């Protein structure tokens, strides 16, 4: 793809101005900002072509559409420092973006912020096999890190279906979770240290990966999960974990969520080799069947299935069989599917990993990402059924998620007013169950108005104070989080 570029030379800048749309031409702050950074960034780092910017201003679900007149894509840490300093000086706001895979509108500019994309900041992706750590630039994709780590039989603990596009910086900024949180935790457990540029233009010290460091308050964990409201992450050190020698998967049918919850508890007490307990509702299975033209091998009746994965250095297949023998009744055992080798394993994960895309083909879903104490999952499920019934066939609900973490993705499809009604009711329900309105996708821009349901006034005030300390005037991500 050919990028139209604003060059460093003043003559080219004039050309760039001529090419810009009316807002840009008449916005003196933005023009000053371009002049300030043009001399500092490489050719190709500044893009003003609306056609080229457009994919960066719409989110993955196509639901959130923002606007921006300018995209900047620095290639290194210093470039990010220059951009943030220039933005402060020229009073320009920045929207940070990694792989633009946010599912909560957190990566899209809402009010003409300049897009600061980290996608070109991706030279460094080094794995140290002696310390089991990786040092990576923020724009490196998860898939690339997985490839590098695999050379040493290692992997990052966090894995996501969007691994081909999701960047490590974005994953850290949103404290991404994914498929194996049960075993390895979310990004906060993986990040050892990071380098960043704070919203006041100052830099954090070098990224030094000390496995242990108790020299006072640590700032990295604060940045992780702050959704770019404090700093731009430029480089990270991550813990890696060994790839298990063998894996085995079972897909087990259940009639009712509480049965699945007690099965999950039972198998977790039996072994420490479980690497995933994922949940797929019957509706989600039907959506994948329809979208992919395939038939699910387990016959009715069932309401949900659990995908249970064992990853161990012993014989995962034997371990899985023993676990299932000790925990399933006769009829469940007969309909359980087993994946014991590469092909059958992938065949079972297919049902889980195809859901998001399959839902997307049906329309633009409103994606809720809920967590409640695991004991309350049954009540949550039933109450959502009641809400759906109350809307008399006007709401489609597709549920799946990470049962082992008490995290259910509830995807709503229907007319916009119906979605809004259901959303409010479901969030109120979750708050009443002491749950969270987002377990892993983050608040972004879509859930801001509901944050007060699950955080106290005082907590929100403290968050605002923190943002004001590190990102005064909210140069970074002014419309994200709160
Ligand atoms: C997943 O668990 O697959 C992701 O969170 C994506 C989604 O919720 O659609
Ligand atoms: Zn998820």
Coordinates of C-alpha atoms and ligand atoms in Angstrom, one line a residue:
X1 CA 0.0 0.0 0.0
X2 CA 1.3 3.4 -0.9
X3 CA 1.2 5.9 2.0
X4 CA 0.8 9.6 1.2
X5 CA 3.3 11.1 3.5
X6 CA 3.9 14.5 5.0
X7 CA 7.6 15.1 4.5
X8 CA 10.1 16.8 6.9
X9 CA 10.9 19.5 4.4
X10 CA 8.9 22.8 4.8
X11 CA 8.1 22.8 1.1
X12 CA 6.5 19.4 1.5
X13 CA 4.7 20.5 4.6
X14 CA 3.0 23.2 2.5
X15 CA 2.0 20.5 0.1
X16 CA 0.7 18.5 3.0
X17 CA -1.3 21.5 4.2
X18 CA -2.8 21.9 0.8
X19 CA -3.8 18.3 0.9
X20 CA -5.4 18.5 4.3
X21 CA -9.1 18.8 4.8
X22 CA -10.6 22.1 6.0
X23 CA -10.3 21.3 9.7
X24 CA -6.6 20.6 9.5
X25 CA -5.9 23.7 7.4
X26 CA -7.8 25.9 9.8
X27 CA -6.5 24.3 13.0
X28 CA -3.4 26.2 13.9
X29 CA -2.4 23.9 16.7
X30 CA -2.3 20.9 14.4
X31 CA -0.3 22.8 11.8
X32 CA 2.2 23.8 14.5
X33 CA 2.3 20.2 15.7
X34 CA 3.1 19.0 12.2
X35 CA 5.9 21.6 11.9
X36 CA 7.3 20.6 15.3
X37 CA 7.4 16.9 14.6
X38 CA 8.3 16.9 10.9
X39 CA 11.9 17.7 11.6
X40 CA 12.2 14.9 14.1
X41 CA 10.4 11.9 12.6
X42 CA 11.4 9.8 9.7
X43 CA 9.7 10.0 6.3
X44 CA 6.6 7.8 6.5
X45 CA 5.9 8.6 10.1
X46 CA 3.2 11.3 9.4
X47 CA 0.2 10.5 7.3
X48 CA -2.6 12.9 6.5
X49 CA -4.5 11.0 3.7
X50 CA -8.1 10.5 5.0
X51 CA -8.4 7.3 3.1
X52 CA -5.3 5.9 4.7
X53 CA -6.3 7.1 8.1
X54 CA -9.8 5.7 7.9
X55 CA -9.0 2.1 8.9
X56 CA -7.4 3.4 12.1
X57 CA -10.5 5.4 13.1
X58 CA -13.0 2.5 13.0
X59 CA -12.7 -0.3 15.6
X60 CA -12.6 -4.0 14.9
X61 CA -16.3 -4.5 15.5
X62 CA -17.2 -1.6 13.1
X63 CA -19.4 -0.3 15.9
X64 CA -17.2 2.6 17.0
X65 CA -16.4 5.1 14.3
X66 CA -14.2 8.0 15.2
X67 CA -12.4 10.7 13.3
X68 CA -8.8 12.1 13.0
X69 CA -7.0 14.3 10.5
X70 CA -3.6 13.0 11.3
X71 CA -1.8 9.7 12.0
X72 CA 1.7 9.7 13.4
X73 CA 3.7 6.4 13.5
X74 CA 7.1 6.8 15.2
X75 CA 9.6 4.0 14.8
X76 CA 11.3 4.3 18.2
X77 CA 11.1 5.4 21.8
X78 CA 12.6 8.8 21.0
X79 CA 10.0 9.4 18.3
X80 CA 7.3 8.8 20.9
X81 CA 9.0 11.3 23.3
X82 CA 9.1 13.9 20.5
X83 CA 5.4 13.3 19.6
X84 CA 4.2 13.6 23.2
X85 CA 6.3 16.7 23.9
X86 CA 5.1 18.4 20.7
X87 CA 1.5 17.5 21.5
X88 CA 1.8 19.2 25.0
X89 CA 3.5 22.2 23.5
X90 CA 0.9 22.6 20.7
X91 CA -2.1 21.6 22.9
X92 CA -2.9 18.7 20.7
X93 CA -4.6 15.5 22.1
X94 CA -3.3 12.1 21.2
X95 CA -5.1 8.8 20.9
X96 CA -2.8 5.8 21.3
X97 CA -3.3 2.8 19.2
X98 CA -1.6 -0.6 19.0
X99 CA -3.2 -3.3 16.7
X100 CA -6.6 -1.7 16.9
X101 CA -8.1 -4.9 18.3
X102 CA -9.9 -3.2 21.2
X103 CA -13.4 -4.4 21.7
X104 CA -14.5 -1.5 23.8
X105 CA -13.7 1.4 21.5
X106 CA -10.5 2.1 23.5
X107 CA -8.2 2.6 20.5
X108 CA -10.3 4.9 18.3
X109 CA -10.1 8.8 18.4
X110 CA -13.5 10.2 19.4
X111 CA -13.0 13.9 18.9
X112 CA -10.4 14.4 16.3
X113 CA -7.4 13.4 18.5
X114 CA -4.2 12.8 16.5
X115 CA -3.7 9.0 16.2
X116 CA -0.4 7.9 17.7
X117 CA 0.0 4.4 16.2
X118 CA 2.7 2.2 17.7
X119 CA 2.5 -0.3 14.8
X120 CA 5.9 0.7 13.4
X121 CA 7.7 0.6 16.8
X122 CA 8.5 -3.0 16.4
X123 CA 12.2 -3.6 15.7
X124 CA 13.1 -5.3 19.0
X125 CA 11.7 -8.7 19.8
X126 CA 14.4 -10.6 21.7
X127 CA 14.1 -13.7 23.8
X128 CA 16.6 -14.5 26.6
X129 CA 16.5 -18.3 27.1
X130 CA 18.5 -18.0 30.3
X131 CA 16.1 -15.8 32.2
X132 CA 13.0 -16.9 30.4
X133 CA 12.2 -13.3 29.5
X134 CA 11.6 -11.4 26.3
X135 CA 12.4 -7.7 25.6
X136 CA 10.0 -6.4 23.0
X137 CA 9.0 -3.1 21.4
X138 CA 5.4 -2.1 22.1
X139 CA 4.3 -2.6 18.5
X140 CA 5.4 -6.2 18.2
X141 CA 2.4 -8.5 17.6
X142 CA 1.7 -11.4 20.0
X143 CA 2.1 -13.8 17.1
X144 CA 5.6 -12.6 16.4
X145 CA 6.6 -12.9 20.0
X146 CA 5.1 -16.4 20.1
X147 CA 7.2 -17.4 17.0
X148 CA 10.4 -16.0 18.5
X149 CA 9.8 -17.6 21.9
X150 CA 9.0 -21.0 20.3
X151 CA 12.6 -21.2 19.0
X152 CA 13.5 -21.8 22.7
X153 CA 10.4 -23.9 23.5
X154 CA 8.9 -20.9 25.4
X155 CA 5.8 -18.9 25.0
X156 CA 4.1 -15.8 26.5
X157 CA 1.6 -16.9 29.2
X158 CA -1.2 -14.7 27.6
X159 CA -2.8 -15.9 24.4
X160 CA -5.6 -14.4 22.4
X161 CA -7.5 -15.3 19.2
X162 CA -6.5 -11.9 17.8
X163 CA -2.8 -12.8 18.2
X164 CA -2.0 -11.9 14.6
X165 CA -2.9 -8.2 15.1
X166 CA -2.8 -7.5 18.9
X167 CA 0.4 -5.8 19.9
X168 CA 2.2 -6.4 23.2
X169 CA 2.0 -2.7 24.1
X170 CA -1.7 -2.7 23.6
X171 CA -2.2 -5.9 25.5
X172 CA -0.3 -4.5 28.5
X173 CA -2.1 -1.2 28.4
X174 CA -5.4 -3.0 28.6
X175 CA -4.2 -5.9 30.9
X176 CA -5.3 -8.4 28.3
X177 CA -6.4 -11.8 29.6
X178 CA -7.4 -14.4 27.1
X179 CA -7.5 -18.2 27.0
X180 CA -5.0 -19.2 29.8
X181 CA -5.5 -16.7 32.6
X182 CA -6.4 -19.6 34.9
X183 CA -2.9 -21.0 34.6
X184 CA -0.6 -18.0 33.8
X185 CA -2.6 -14.9 34.8
X186 CA -3.3 -11.8 32.7
X187 CA -0.7 -9.3 31.3
X188 CA -0.1 -7.8 34.8
X189 CA 1.4 -11.2 35.8
X190 CA 3.6 -11.3 32.7
X191 CA 5.1 -7.8 32.6
X192 CA 8.3 -7.6 34.6
X193 CA 9.2 -4.0 33.6
X194 CA 8.4 -1.5 30.9
X195 CA 9.6 1.7 29.4
X196 CA 7.1 4.5 28.8
X197 CA 6.5 8.1 28.0
X198 CA 4.2 9.8 30.6
X199 CA 1.5 12.2 29.5
X200 CA 3.6 15.1 30.9
X201 CA 6.4 14.3 28.3
X202 CA 8.8 12.8 30.8
X203 CA 10.3 9.3 30.4
X204 CA 10.3 6.4 32.7
X205 CA 13.8 4.9 33.3
X206 CA 15.2 2.2 31.1
X207 CA 13.4 -1.1 31.0
X208 CA 15.5 -3.2 33.3
X209 CA 14.0 -6.7 33.8
X210 CA 14.7 -7.4 37.5
X211 CA 12.8 -10.5 38.5
X212 CA 12.8 -9.1 42.0
X213 CA 12.7 -5.4 43.0
X214 CA 11.2 -4.1 46.1
X215 CA 12.7 -0.6 46.0
X216 CA 9.4 1.2 46.9
X217 CA 6.3 1.8 44.8
X218 CA 6.5 0.2 41.4
X219 CA 5.1 2.2 38.5
X220 CA 4.9 -0.6 35.8
X221 CA 1.8 -2.3 37.4
X222 CA 0.1 1.1 37.5
X223 CA 0.6 1.6 33.7
X224 CA -0.6 -1.9 32.9
X225 CA -4.4 -1.8 32.6
X226 CA -4.6 2.0 32.7
X227 CA -5.7 2.0 29.0
X228 CA -3.2 4.7 27.9
X229 CA -4.5 7.3 30.3
X230 CA -1.2 7.7 32.1
X231 CA 1.6 6.9 29.6
X232 CA 2.5 5.5 26.2
X233 CA 4.3 2.2 26.6
X234 CA 7.2 1.9 24.2
X235 CA 9.1 -1.3 25.4
X236 CA 8.4 -4.2 27.7
X237 CA 10.1 -7.1 29.4
X238 CA 7.8 -10.1 29.8
X239 CA 8.0 -13.4 31.6
X240 CA 7.8 -16.4 29.3
X241 CA 6.8 -19.9 30.3
X242 CA 7.9 -23.3 28.9
X243 CA 5.8 -24.9 26.3
X244 CA 4.3 -28.1 27.7
X245 CA 5.5 -31.3 26.1
X246 CA 1.9 -32.6 25.5
X247 CA -1.6 -31.2 25.4
X248 CA -5.0 -32.8 25.3
X249 CA -8.5 -31.3 25.1
X250 CA -12.0 -32.5 26.0
X251 CA -15.3 -30.8 25.0
X252 CA -17.9 -31.8 27.6
X253 CA -21.6 -31.0 27.4
X254 CA -23.7 -29.7 30.3
X255 CA -27.4 -28.9 30.7
X256 CA -26.9 -26.1 33.1
X257 CA -24.2 -23.6 34.2
X258 CA -24.0 -24.6 37.9
X259 CA -23.2 -28.2 36.8
X260 CA -20.4 -26.9 34.7
X261 CA -19.1 -24.7 37.5
X262 CA -18.9 -27.6 39.9
X263 CA -17.2 -29.8 37.3
X264 CA -14.6 -27.0 36.8
X265 CA -14.0 -26.8 40.5
X266 CA -13.6 -30.6 40.7
X267 CA -11.1 -30.9 37.9
X268 CA -9.1 -27.9 39.2
X269 CA -8.8 -29.7 42.6
X270 CA -7.5 -32.8 40.8
X271 CA -4.6 -31.4 38.9
X272 CA -2.4 -28.3 38.3
X273 CA -2.0 -29.1 34.6
X274 CA -5.2 -27.4 33.5
X275 CA -4.4 -24.6 31.0
X276 CA -8.0 -23.6 30.0
X277 CA -11.6 -24.0 31.0
X278 CA -13.6 -22.3 28.3
X279 CA -17.3 -22.1 27.9
X280 CA -19.4 -22.1 24.7
X281 CA -23.2 -21.8 24.8
X282 CA -25.4 -23.8 22.4
X283 CA -26.3 -20.5 20.7
X284 CA -22.6 -19.8 20.0
X285 CA -22.2 -23.3 18.6
X286 CA -25.2 -22.7 16.2
X287 CA -23.7 -19.3 15.2
X288 CA -20.4 -21.0 14.2
X289 CA -22.2 -23.8 12.4
X290 CA -24.1 -21.3 10.4
X291 CA -21.2 -19.1 9.6
X292 CA -18.7 -21.9 8.7
X293 CA -21.1 -24.4 7.2
X294 CA -20.1 -27.2 9.7
X295 CA -22.0 -29.4 12.1
X296 CA -21.1 -29.7 15.8
X297 CA -20.5 -33.4 16.6
X298 CA -22.3 -33.3 20.0
X299 CA -26.0 -33.9 19.6
X300 CA -28.8 -32.3 21.7
X301 CA -29.7 -32.1 24.5
X302 CA -27.1 -29.7 25.9
X303 CA -27.1 -26.0 26.9
X304 CA -23.4 -25.3 27.1
X305 CA -20.1 -27.1 26.5
X306 CA -16.8 -26.7 28.4
X307 CA -13.5 -27.0 26.6
X308 CA -11.0 -28.3 29.1
X309 CA -7.3 -28.3 28.1
X310 CA -4.6 -30.1 29.9
X311 CA -1.0 -29.1 29.2
X312 CA 1.8 -31.0 30.9
X313 CA 5.2 -32.5 30.6
X314 CA 3.8 -36.0 31.4
X315 CA 1.2 -37.7 29.3
X316 CA -1.6 -35.1 28.9
X317 CA -4.0 -37.6 27.2
X318 CA -3.7 -40.1 30.1
X319 CA -4.1 -37.4 32.6
X320 CA -7.2 -36.0 30.8
X321 CA -8.8 -39.5 30.6
X322 CA -8.2 -40.1 34.3
X323 CA -9.8 -36.8 35.2
X324 CA -12.8 -37.3 33.0
X325 CA -13.3 -40.9 34.3
X326 CA -13.5 -39.6 37.8
X327 CA -15.8 -36.7 37.2
X328 CA -18.4 -37.4 34.4
X329 CA -21.5 -39.5 34.4
X330 CA -22.1 -42.2 31.8
X331 CA -24.2 -40.2 29.3
X332 CA -21.8 -37.2 29.5
X333 CA -18.8 -39.5 28.9
X334 CA -20.4 -40.9 25.8
X335 CA -20.9 -37.5 24.2
X336 CA -17.6 -35.9 25.3
X337 CA -15.2 -35.1 22.4
X338 CA -11.5 -35.7 22.9
X339 CA -8.6 -34.1 21.1
X340 CA -5.3 -35.9 21.7
X341 CA -3.1 -34.9 18.8
X342 CA -2.4 -31.7 16.8
X343 CA -5.2 -32.2 14.3
X344 CA -8.0 -33.1 16.7
X345 CA -6.9 -30.5 19.2
X346 CA -7.1 -27.8 16.6
X347 CA -10.4 -29.2 15.5
X348 CA -11.9 -28.7 19.0
X349 CA -10.3 -25.3 19.6
X350 CA -11.9 -24.3 16.2
X351 CA -15.3 -24.1 17.9
X352 CA -14.1 -21.7 20.5
X353 CA -11.8 -19.6 18.4
X354 CA -14.3 -19.1 15.5
X355 CA -17.0 -17.6 17.6
X356 CA -16.0 -13.9 17.6
X357 CA -15.7 -13.8 13.8
X358 CA -18.9 -15.8 13.3
X359 CA -20.9 -13.3 15.5
X360 CA -19.4 -10.4 13.6
X361 CA -20.8 -11.9 10.4
X362 CA -24.3 -11.6 11.8
X363 CA -24.1 -7.9 12.4
X364 CA -22.4 -5.4 14.7
X365 CA -22.7 -6.9 18.2
X366 CA -22.7 -5.0 21.4
X367 CA -20.0 -6.9 23.2
X368 CA -20.4 -7.2 27.0
X369 CA -17.5 -8.7 28.9
X370 CA -18.7 -9.6 32.3
X371 CA -17.3 -11.2 35.4
X372 CA -19.0 -12.2 38.6
X373 CA -18.0 -14.4 41.5
X374 CA -18.0 -17.9 40.0
X375 CA -20.8 -19.0 42.4
X376 CA -23.1 -16.3 40.9
X377 CA -22.6 -17.4 37.3
X378 CA -25.9 -19.4 37.3
X379 CA -27.9 -16.5 38.6
X380 CA -26.3 -14.2 36.0
X381 CA -27.1 -16.6 33.2
X382 CA -30.7 -17.1 34.3
X383 CA -31.3 -13.4 34.7
X384 CA -30.0 -12.6 31.3
X385 CA -32.4 -15.3 29.9
X386 CA -35.2 -13.4 31.7
X387 CA -34.1 -10.1 30.2
X388 CA -34.1 -11.7 26.8
X389 CA -37.5 -13.1 27.2
X390 CA -38.8 -9.7 28.3
X391 CA -37.7 -8.4 25.0
X392 CA -39.9 -10.9 23.2
X393 CA -37.6 -12.2 20.4
X394 CA -36.1 -8.8 19.6
X395 CA -32.7 -9.6 21.2
X396 CA -30.3 -12.3 20.2
X397 CA -27.8 -13.3 22.9
X398 CA -24.6 -15.2 22.1
X399 CA -22.6 -16.2 25.2
X400 CA -19.2 -17.8 25.5
X401 CA -16.1 -17.1 27.6
X402 CA -13.6 -18.1 30.2
X403 CA -15.7 -20.0 32.7
X404 CA -12.6 -20.8 34.8
X405 CA -12.2 -17.1 35.4
X406 CA -15.9 -16.3 36.0
X407 CA -15.8 -14.3 32.8
X408 CA -18.6 -14.5 30.3
X409 CA -18.7 -12.6 27.0
X410 CA -22.3 -11.7 26.3
X411 CA -22.8 -10.6 22.7
X412 CA -26.0 -8.8 22.0
X413 CA -27.6 -8.4 18.5
X414 CA -30.7 -6.5 17.6
X415 CA -32.0 -3.0 17.0
X416 CA -30.0 -0.3 18.7
X417 CA -32.7 0.8 21.2
X418 CA -33.2 -2.9 22.3
X419 CA -29.4 -3.3 22.7
X420 CA -29.2 -0.2 24.9
X421 CA -32.1 -1.4 27.1
X422 CA -30.6 -4.8 27.6
X423 CA -27.1 -3.3 28.2
X424 CA -28.3 -1.1 31.1
X425 CA -30.3 -4.0 32.7
X426 CA -27.4 -6.4 32.4
X427 CA -24.9 -4.0 33.9
X428 CA -27.2 -3.2 36.8
X429 CA -27.6 -6.9 37.3
X430 CA -23.8 -7.5 37.3
X431 CA -23.3 -4.7 39.8
X432 CA -25.9 -6.2 42.1
X433 CA -23.9 -9.5 41.9
X434 CA -20.6 -7.8 42.9
X435 CA -19.3 -8.4 39.5
X436 CA -17.4 -6.3 37.0
X437 CA -18.7 -4.7 33.8
X438 CA -15.4 -5.6 32.1
X439 CA -13.2 -8.6 32.9
X440 CA -10.7 -8.1 30.2
X441 CA -11.7 -5.8 27.3
X442 CA -11.5 -2.7 29.4
X443 CA -13.7 0.4 29.8
X444 CA -12.5 2.0 26.6
X445 CA -15.0 4.6 25.4
X446 CA -18.0 2.3 25.3
X447 CA -18.4 1.6 29.0
X448 CA -17.4 4.9 30.5
X449 CA -21.0 5.8 31.6
X450 CA -21.3 2.5 33.5
X451 CA -18.1 2.6 35.4
X452 CA -19.8 4.3 38.4
X453 CA -21.9 1.2 38.8
X454 CA -18.9 -0.8 39.9
X455 CA -16.4 1.7 41.3
X456 CA -17.1 4.2 44.2
X457 CA -17.1 8.0 43.8
X458 CA -13.9 8.1 45.8
X459 CA -12.2 5.5 43.6
X460 CA -13.2 7.4 40.5
X461 CA -11.9 10.7 42.1
X462 CA -8.6 8.9 42.9
X463 CA -8.3 7.7 39.3
X464 CA -8.8 11.2 38.1
X465 CA -6.1 12.5 40.5
X466 CA -3.7 9.9 39.3
X467 CA -4.3 10.8 35.6
X468 CA -3.8 14.4 36.4
X469 CA -0.4 13.6 38.0
X470 CA 1.0 11.6 35.1
X471 CA -1.0 12.9 32.2
X472 CA -1.9 16.5 33.1
X473 CA -4.5 18.1 30.9
X474 CA -5.1 14.6 29.4
X475 CA -2.9 14.9 26.4
X476 CA -3.0 11.1 26.1
X477 CA -6.3 9.3 25.5
X478 CA -8.5 12.1 26.7
X479 CA -11.7 10.2 25.9
X480 CA -10.9 6.8 27.3
X481 CA -11.8 5.3 30.7
X482 CA -13.4 8.3 32.5
Ligands
LIG1 C1 -12.3 -13.9 23.4 O1 -12.4 -14.4 24.5 O2 -12.4 -14.7 22.4 C2 -12.2 -12.5 23.2 O3 -12.4 -11.8 24.4 C3 -12.9 -11.9 22.1 C4 -14.4 -11.7 22.2 O4 -14.9 -11.4 23.3 O5 -15.1 -11.6 21.2
LIG2 ZN1 -12.1 -13.2 26.1

